[in-house]
CSV table of C-alpha atoms in Angstrom, one decimal:
chain,number,residue,atom,x,y,z
A,781,VAL,CA,-2.9,32.0,-29.3
A,782,ASN,CA,-6.0,29.4,-29.9
A,783,ALA,CA,-3.3,26.4,-29.3
A,784,ILE,CA,-2.5,28.2,-25.8
A,785,ALA,CA,-6.0,28.9,-24.4
A,786,ALA,CA,-7.4,26.1,-26.2
A,787,ALA,CA,-4.3,23.9,-24.4
A,788,ARG,CA,-5.3,26.0,-21.1
A,789,ARG,CA,-8.9,24.5,-21.3
A,790,LYS,CA,-8.1,21.1,-21.2
A,791,GLY,CA,-5.4,21.7,-18.6
A,792,LEU,CA,-7.9,23.2,-16.8
A,793,ALA,CA,-10.7,20.0,-17.8
A,794,ASP,CA,-8.1,17.7,-17.4
A,795,PHE,CA,-7.4,19.2,-13.2
A,796,SER,CA,-11.5,19.1,-13.0
A,797,ALA,CA,-11.5,16.2,-14.3
A,798,SER,CA,-9.1,14.6,-12.2
A,799,LEU,CA,-10.5,16.1,-8.5
A,800,LEU,CA,-14.0,15.1,-9.7
A,801,ILE,CA,-13.5,11.8,-11.1
A,802,SER,CA,-10.5,10.0,-9.4
A,803,PRO,CA,-11.9,7.5,-6.5
A,804,TYR,CA,-8.0,8.1,-5.4
A,805,ALA,CA,-8.6,11.3,-4.6
A,806,ILE,CA,-12.1,11.2,-2.6
A,807,ALA,CA,-11.7,7.8,-1.4
A,808,GLY,CA,-8.1,8.3,0.0
A,809,CYS,CA,-8.7,11.8,0.9
A,810,SER,CA,-11.9,10.6,2.6
A,811,PHE,CA,-10.6,7.1,4.4
A,812,GLY,CA,-7.5,9.0,5.9
A,813,ALA,CA,-9.5,12.0,7.0
A,814,VAL,CA,-12.8,9.5,9.1
A,815,LEU,CA,-9.2,6.7,10.4
A,816,LEU,CA,-7.4,10.3,11.6
A,817,LEU,CA,-11.0,11.2,13.9
A,818,ALA,CA,-11.3,7.0,14.4
A,819,ALA,CA,-8.2,7.3,16.5
A,820,THR,CA,-9.3,8.9,19.6
A,821,GLN,CA,-12.3,6.9,19.4
A,822,ILE,CA,-11.6,2.5,18.5
A,823,ARG,CA,-10.4,1.7,21.5
A,824,SER,CA,-9.7,-2.0,20.3
A,825,PRO,CA,-6.6,-2.1,19.0
A,826,ILE,CA,-6.9,-5.5,16.4
A,827,VAL,CA,-10.1,-3.2,14.7
A,828,TRP,CA,-7.9,-0.1,14.5
A,829,VAL,CA,-4.9,-2.0,13.5
A,830,SER,CA,-6.3,-4.2,11.0
A,831,LEU,CA,-8.2,-0.1,9.5
A,832,VAL,CA,-4.2,1.2,9.4
A,833,ALA,CA,-3.6,-2.9,7.2
A,834,PHE,CA,-6.2,-2.3,4.9
A,835,PHE,CA,-5.1,1.8,3.9
A,836,ALA,CA,-1.6,0.8,3.8
A,837,GLY,CA,-2.6,-2.6,1.0
A,838,TRP,CA,-5.4,-0.9,-0.7
A,839,SER,CA,-3.3,2.2,-1.6
A,840,ALA,CA,0.1,1.2,-1.9
A,841,ALA,CA,-1.6,-0.9,-5.1
A,842,TRP,CA,-2.9,1.8,-6.3
A,843,SER,CA,1.1,3.2,-7.1
A,844,PRO,CA,2.4,3.7,-10.7
B,1340,MET,CA,1.8,-4.2,-9.7
B,1341,ALA,CA,-1.7,-4.5,-11.2
B,1342,LEU,CA,0.6,-4.4,-14.8
B,1343,SER,CA,2.7,-7.4,-13.0
B,1344,ILE,CA,0.2,-10.4,-12.9
B,1345,ASN,CA,-2.3,-9.5,-15.6
B,1346,PRO,CA,-3.3,-11.8,-18.8
B,1347,ALA,CA,-1.0,-9.9,-21.1
B,1348,VAL,CA,2.0,-10.0,-19.9
B,1349,SER,CA,2.0,-13.2,-18.4
B,1350,GLY,CA,-0.2,-14.9,-21.4
B,1351,VAL,CA,-2.2,-16.8,-19.0
B,1352,SER,CA,-5.8,-17.9,-19.3
B,1353,GLN,CA,-8.3,-15.8,-17.7
B,1354,ARG,CA,-8.7,-19.2,-15.2
B,1355,LYS,CA,-5.2,-19.2,-14.4
B,1356,PHE,CA,-5.0,-15.3,-13.7
B,1357,ALA,CA,-7.7,-15.6,-10.6
B,1358,LEU,CA,-6.0,-19.0,-9.8
B,1359,HIS,CA,-2.1,-16.5,-10.0
B,1360,ILE,CA,-4.3,-13.7,-8.1
B,1361,LEU,CA,-5.2,-16.0,-5.1
B,1362,TYR,CA,-1.4,-17.3,-5.4
B,1363,PHE,CA,-0.2,-13.6,-5.3
B,1364,TRP,CA,-2.9,-13.3,-2.2
B,1365,ILE,CA,-1.5,-16.1,-0.2
B,1366,GLY,CA,2.0,-14.6,-0.5
B,1367,LEU,CA,1.0,-11.3,0.0
B,1368,THR,CA,-0.6,-12.9,3.3
B,1369,ALA,CA,3.1,-14.7,4.3
B,1370,GLY,CA,5.2,-12.2,3.1
B,1371,ALA,CA,2.7,-9.8,5.9
B,1372,LEU,CA,3.2,-12.6,8.4
B,1373,VAL,CA,6.9,-12.6,8.4
B,1374,THR,CA,7.4,-8.9,8.8
B,1375,GLY,CA,4.5,-8.8,11.6
B,1376,SER,CA,6.2,-11.8,13.3
B,1377,THR,CA,9.0,-10.1,13.4
B,1378,ALA,CA,8.2,-6.9,14.2
B,1379,TYR,CA,6.0,-8.8,16.9
B,1380,LEU,CA,8.8,-10.5,18.2
B,1381,VAL,CA,11.6,-8.1,18.7
B,1382,VAL,CA,9.0,-5.2,20.2
B,1383,HIS,CA,7.7,-7.9,22.9
B,1384,THR,CA,11.5,-9.5,23.6
B,1385,ALA,CA,12.7,-5.6,24.0
B,1386,GLY,CA,9.3,-4.8,25.9
B,1387,ASP,CA,10.9,-7.9,28.4
B,1388,VAL,CA,14.1,-6.1,29.4
B,1389,LEU,CA,13.1,-2.0,28.8
B,1390,PRO,CA,10.6,0.4,29.6
B,1391,THR,CA,7.1,-0.3,27.3
B,1392,THR,CA,7.9,3.6,26.2
B,1393,ALA,CA,11.5,3.3,25.2
B,1394,VAL,CA,10.0,0.3,22.7
B,1395,ALA,CA,7.4,2.9,21.8
B,1396,VAL,CA,9.7,5.7,21.2
B,1397,VAL,CA,11.9,3.7,19.1
B,1398,CYS,CA,9.5,3.3,17.2
B,1399,PHE,CA,8.6,6.6,16.5
B,1400,LEU,CA,11.0,8.0,15.5
B,1401,PRO,CA,11.3,6.1,11.7
B,1402,LEU,CA,7.5,6.3,11.4
B,1403,VAL,CA,8.2,10.2,11.2
B,1404,LEU,CA,11.1,10.1,8.7
B,1405,VAL,CA,8.3,8.0,6.6
B,1406,VAL,CA,5.8,10.7,7.2
B,1407,LEU,CA,8.0,13.5,6.2
B,1408,HIS,CA,8.7,11.6,3.2
B,1409,ASP,CA,5.2,10.4,2.3
B,1410,ALA,CA,4.8,14.8,2.4
B,1411,GLY,CA,7.7,15.3,0.0
B,1412,VAL,CA,10.8,16.0,2.3
B,1413,PRO,CA,13.6,14.4,1.1
B,1414,THR,CA,14.3,12.0,4.6
B,1415,PRO,CA,16.8,8.9,4.0
B,1416,VAL,CA,14.3,6.5,3.7
B,1417,PRO,CA,15.9,3.0,2.6
B,1418,TYR,CA,13.3,2.0,-0.2
B,1419,PRO,CA,15.4,0.2,-3.3
B,1420,ASP,CA,14.7,2.2,-6.8
B,1421,ALA,CA,12.7,-1.1,-8.6
B,1422,GLN,CA,9.1,-1.9,-8.1
B,1423,VAL,CA,8.6,-5.1,-10.2
B,1424,PRO,CA,11.1,-7.5,-10.2
B,1425,GLU,CA,11.6,-8.5,-13.9
B,1426,TRP,CA,14.8,-10.6,-13.1
B,1427,LEU,CA,12.5,-12.9,-11.3
B,1428,ARG,CA,9.6,-12.8,-13.7
B,1429,ARG,CA,12.7,-14.4,-16.2
B,1430,ILE,CA,13.5,-17.2,-13.5
B,1431,VAL,CA,10.4,-18.1,-13.6
B,1432,PRO,CA,6.5,-19.8,-14.5
B,1433,PRO,CA,3.9,-16.6,-13.6
B,1434,GLY,CA,2.2,-19.4,-11.5
B,1435,VAL,CA,5.6,-18.9,-9.6
B,1436,PHE,CA,6.3,-15.6,-10.4
B,1437,SER,CA,2.8,-14.4,-8.5
B,1438,PRO,CA,3.4,-15.7,-4.9
B,1439,ALA,CA,6.6,-14.5,-4.7
B,1440,TYR,CA,5.9,-11.3,-6.0
B,1441,GLY,CA,3.2,-11.1,-3.9
B,1442,ALA,CA,5.6,-12.4,0.1
B,1443,MET,CA,7.6,-9.3,-1.3
B,1444,LEU,CA,5.6,-7.1,-1.5
B,1445,GLY,CA,4.0,-8.2,1.8
B,1446,MET,CA,7.2,-8.0,4.0
B,1447,GLY,CA,7.4,-4.3,2.4
B,1448,PHE,CA,10.7,-1.8,1.9
B,1449,LEU,CA,11.4,-3.7,-0.3
B,1450,THR,CA,10.0,-2.4,-3.5
B,1451,ARG,CA,9.5,1.3,-4.2
B,1452,TYR,CA,6.3,2.9,-3.4
B,1453,THR,CA,6.0,1.7,-0.1
B,1454,PHE,CA,3.9,4.6,2.0
B,1455,SER,CA,4.0,5.6,5.5
B,1456,ALA,CA,0.9,3.3,6.1
B,1457,HIS,CA,2.7,0.6,5.7
B,1458,LEU,CA,5.4,0.9,8.1
B,1459,ALA,CA,2.4,2.5,10.8
B,1460,MET,CA,0.8,-1.0,10.1
B,1461,VAL,CA,3.6,-2.8,11.6
B,1462,PHE,CA,5.1,-1.1,14.3
B,1463,GLY,CA,0.6,-1.4,15.1
B,1464,VAL,CA,1.0,-5.5,14.4
B,1465,ALA,CA,4.1,-5.3,17.3
B,1466,PHE,CA,1.8,-4.1,19.8
B,1467,LEU,CA,-0.8,-6.4,19.5
B,1468,SER,CA,-1.9,-8.4,22.9
B,1469,GLY,CA,-1.4,-12.1,20.5
B,1470,LEU,CA,0.2,-13.6,17.4
B,1471,ARG,CA,-3.2,-14.4,15.9
B,1472,GLY,CA,-3.9,-10.7,16.1
B,1473,VAL,CA,-0.6,-10.4,13.2
B,1474,LEU,CA,-2.7,-13.1,11.2
B,1475,LEU,CA,-5.7,-11.3,11.3
B,1476,VAL,CA,-4.1,-8.1,10.0
B,1477,SER,CA,-1.9,-9.6,7.1
B,1478,LEU,CA,-4.9,-11.4,5.8
B,1479,VAL,CA,-6.6,-7.8,5.8
B,1480,PHE,CA,-3.6,-6.1,4.4
B,1481,ALA,CA,-3.3,-8.5,1.7
B,1482,THR,CA,-7.0,-8.7,0.7
B,1483,GLY,CA,-6.9,-4.7,0.1
B,1484,LYS,CA,-4.1,-5.2,-2.2
B,1485,VAL,CA,-5.4,-7.9,-4.0
B,1486,LEU,CA,-9.2,-5.2,-4.3
B,1487,VAL,CA,-6.3,-3.5,-7.2
B,1488,PHE,CA,-7.5,-6.3,-9.5
B,1489,LEU,CA,-11.2,-6.1,-9.5
B,1490,PRO,CA,-11.9,-3.6,-11.7
B,1491,ALA,CA,-8.1,-4.8,-13.6
B,1492,PRO,CA,-8.7,-4.3,-17.6
B,1493,LYS,CA,-9.3,-8.4,-19.1
B,1494,LYS,CA,-8.2,-9.6,-22.6
B,1495,ALA,CA,-6.0,-6.2,-23.8
B,1496,SER,CA,-2.7,-6.8,-25.9
B,1497,ILE,CA,-0.2,-4.9,-23.7
B,1498,SER,CA,0.0,-2.1,-25.6
B,1499,GLU,CA,-3.7,-1.3,-25.2
B,1500,LEU,CA,-2.9,-2.5,-21.4
B,1501,GLY,CA,-0.1,0.3,-21.2
B,1502,ARG,CA,-2.4,3.6,-23.4
B,1503,GLN,CA,-5.5,1.5,-20.1
B,1504,PHE,CA,-2.4,2.5,-17.0
B,1505,ASP,CA,-1.4,5.4,-18.4
B,1506,ALA,CA,-4.5,7.3,-18.9
B,1507,ARG,CA,-4.9,6.4,-15.6
B,1508,TYR,CA,-2.1,7.2,-14.5
B,1509,TYR,CA,-2.5,10.7,-16.1
B,1510,ILE,CA,-5.7,11.6,-14.3
B,1511,ARG,CA,-4.1,10.3,-11.2
B,1512,ARG,CA,-1.4,12.8,-10.3
B,1513,HIS,CA,-3.5,14.3,-8.1
B,1514,GLY,CA,-5.3,11.6,-6.7
B,1515,HIS,CA,-1.7,10.1,-6.0
B,1516,PHE,CA,-0.9,13.3,-3.5
B,1517,ALA,CA,-4.9,12.0,-2.2
B,1518,LEU,CA,-2.9,8.8,-0.8
B,1519,ARG,CA,0.1,10.4,0.1
B,1520,ALA,CA,-1.2,13.1,2.1
B,1521,ALA,CA,-4.4,10.1,3.5
B,1522,SER,CA,-1.1,7.6,4.5
B,1523,VAL,CA,0.5,10.4,6.0
B,1524,ALA,CA,-3.3,11.3,8.1
B,1525,VAL,CA,-3.1,7.5,8.8
B,1526,THR,CA,0.0,6.6,10.0
B,1527,ALA,CA,-0.6,9.9,12.2
B,1528,ALA,CA,-3.7,8.3,13.2
B,1529,MET,CA,-1.7,5.3,14.2
B,1530,LEU,CA,0.7,7.7,16.2
B,1531,VAL,CA,-1.7,8.5,18.3
B,1532,SER,CA,-3.0,5.7,18.9
B,1533,LEU,CA,0.9,5.3,20.4
B,1534,LEU,CA,0.2,7.6,22.9
B,1535,PRO,CA,-1.8,5.8,25.5
B,1536,VAL,CA,1.3,3.3,25.5
B,1537,LEU,CA,3.3,6.5,25.8
B,1538,GLU,CA,1.3,7.0,28.6
B,1539,GLY,CA,0.8,4.0,30.2
B,1540,GLY,CA,5.2,3.4,30.7
């Protein structure tokens, strides 16, 4: 029972750590949300496509 | 990707590693330039004979498919099974492998783990007004991809590298989901940006 409880605590700690520490989660979600909002604001196509390109390169580079 | 050009794998010095990153960046830019220029020429040639709306709709449909794929829906997206071309590593030295692998990744859809944002970028490039824009976007794309090397472990053995990356992947399970969600958001934003094109027909 103690082992199960310990495993649960460890799983919860790992999950919390992944949400709090992971720069991928924070940066990825923030960047995606900002871009989604910016889609209606950025009128310069070159700036807009460059932002998408940066995200495309950055995100794929971090994939396992 | 970061492991494939690491000194622990290639056995090169830190100085050569920096050079290989430069080669990789050049290869990425060249690959993205090839795909972007091709898409640009195809879209602009098609735009001469078809209404812009029709061309945009043709681009819209594959974007929907890759967004569904990122969202976890099993859709027919032709991603290959292999990520790193090991056969290439066996037949060429690291200095040649770096730009060649970079070119493959830059072209996109030649390796696994391609996000929908990549196709969104290709279609976005295709609708730009000049080829100079294609070059600029390719440079930005390559720069974004090379950033992964900045925190890359240095002077580690292959087994140590493996442990470090395993730990990162373990922590990243939820981060990977976040990246996919963000990719969907970026592609959706790209679709929104295509709407004026559709309206302008």
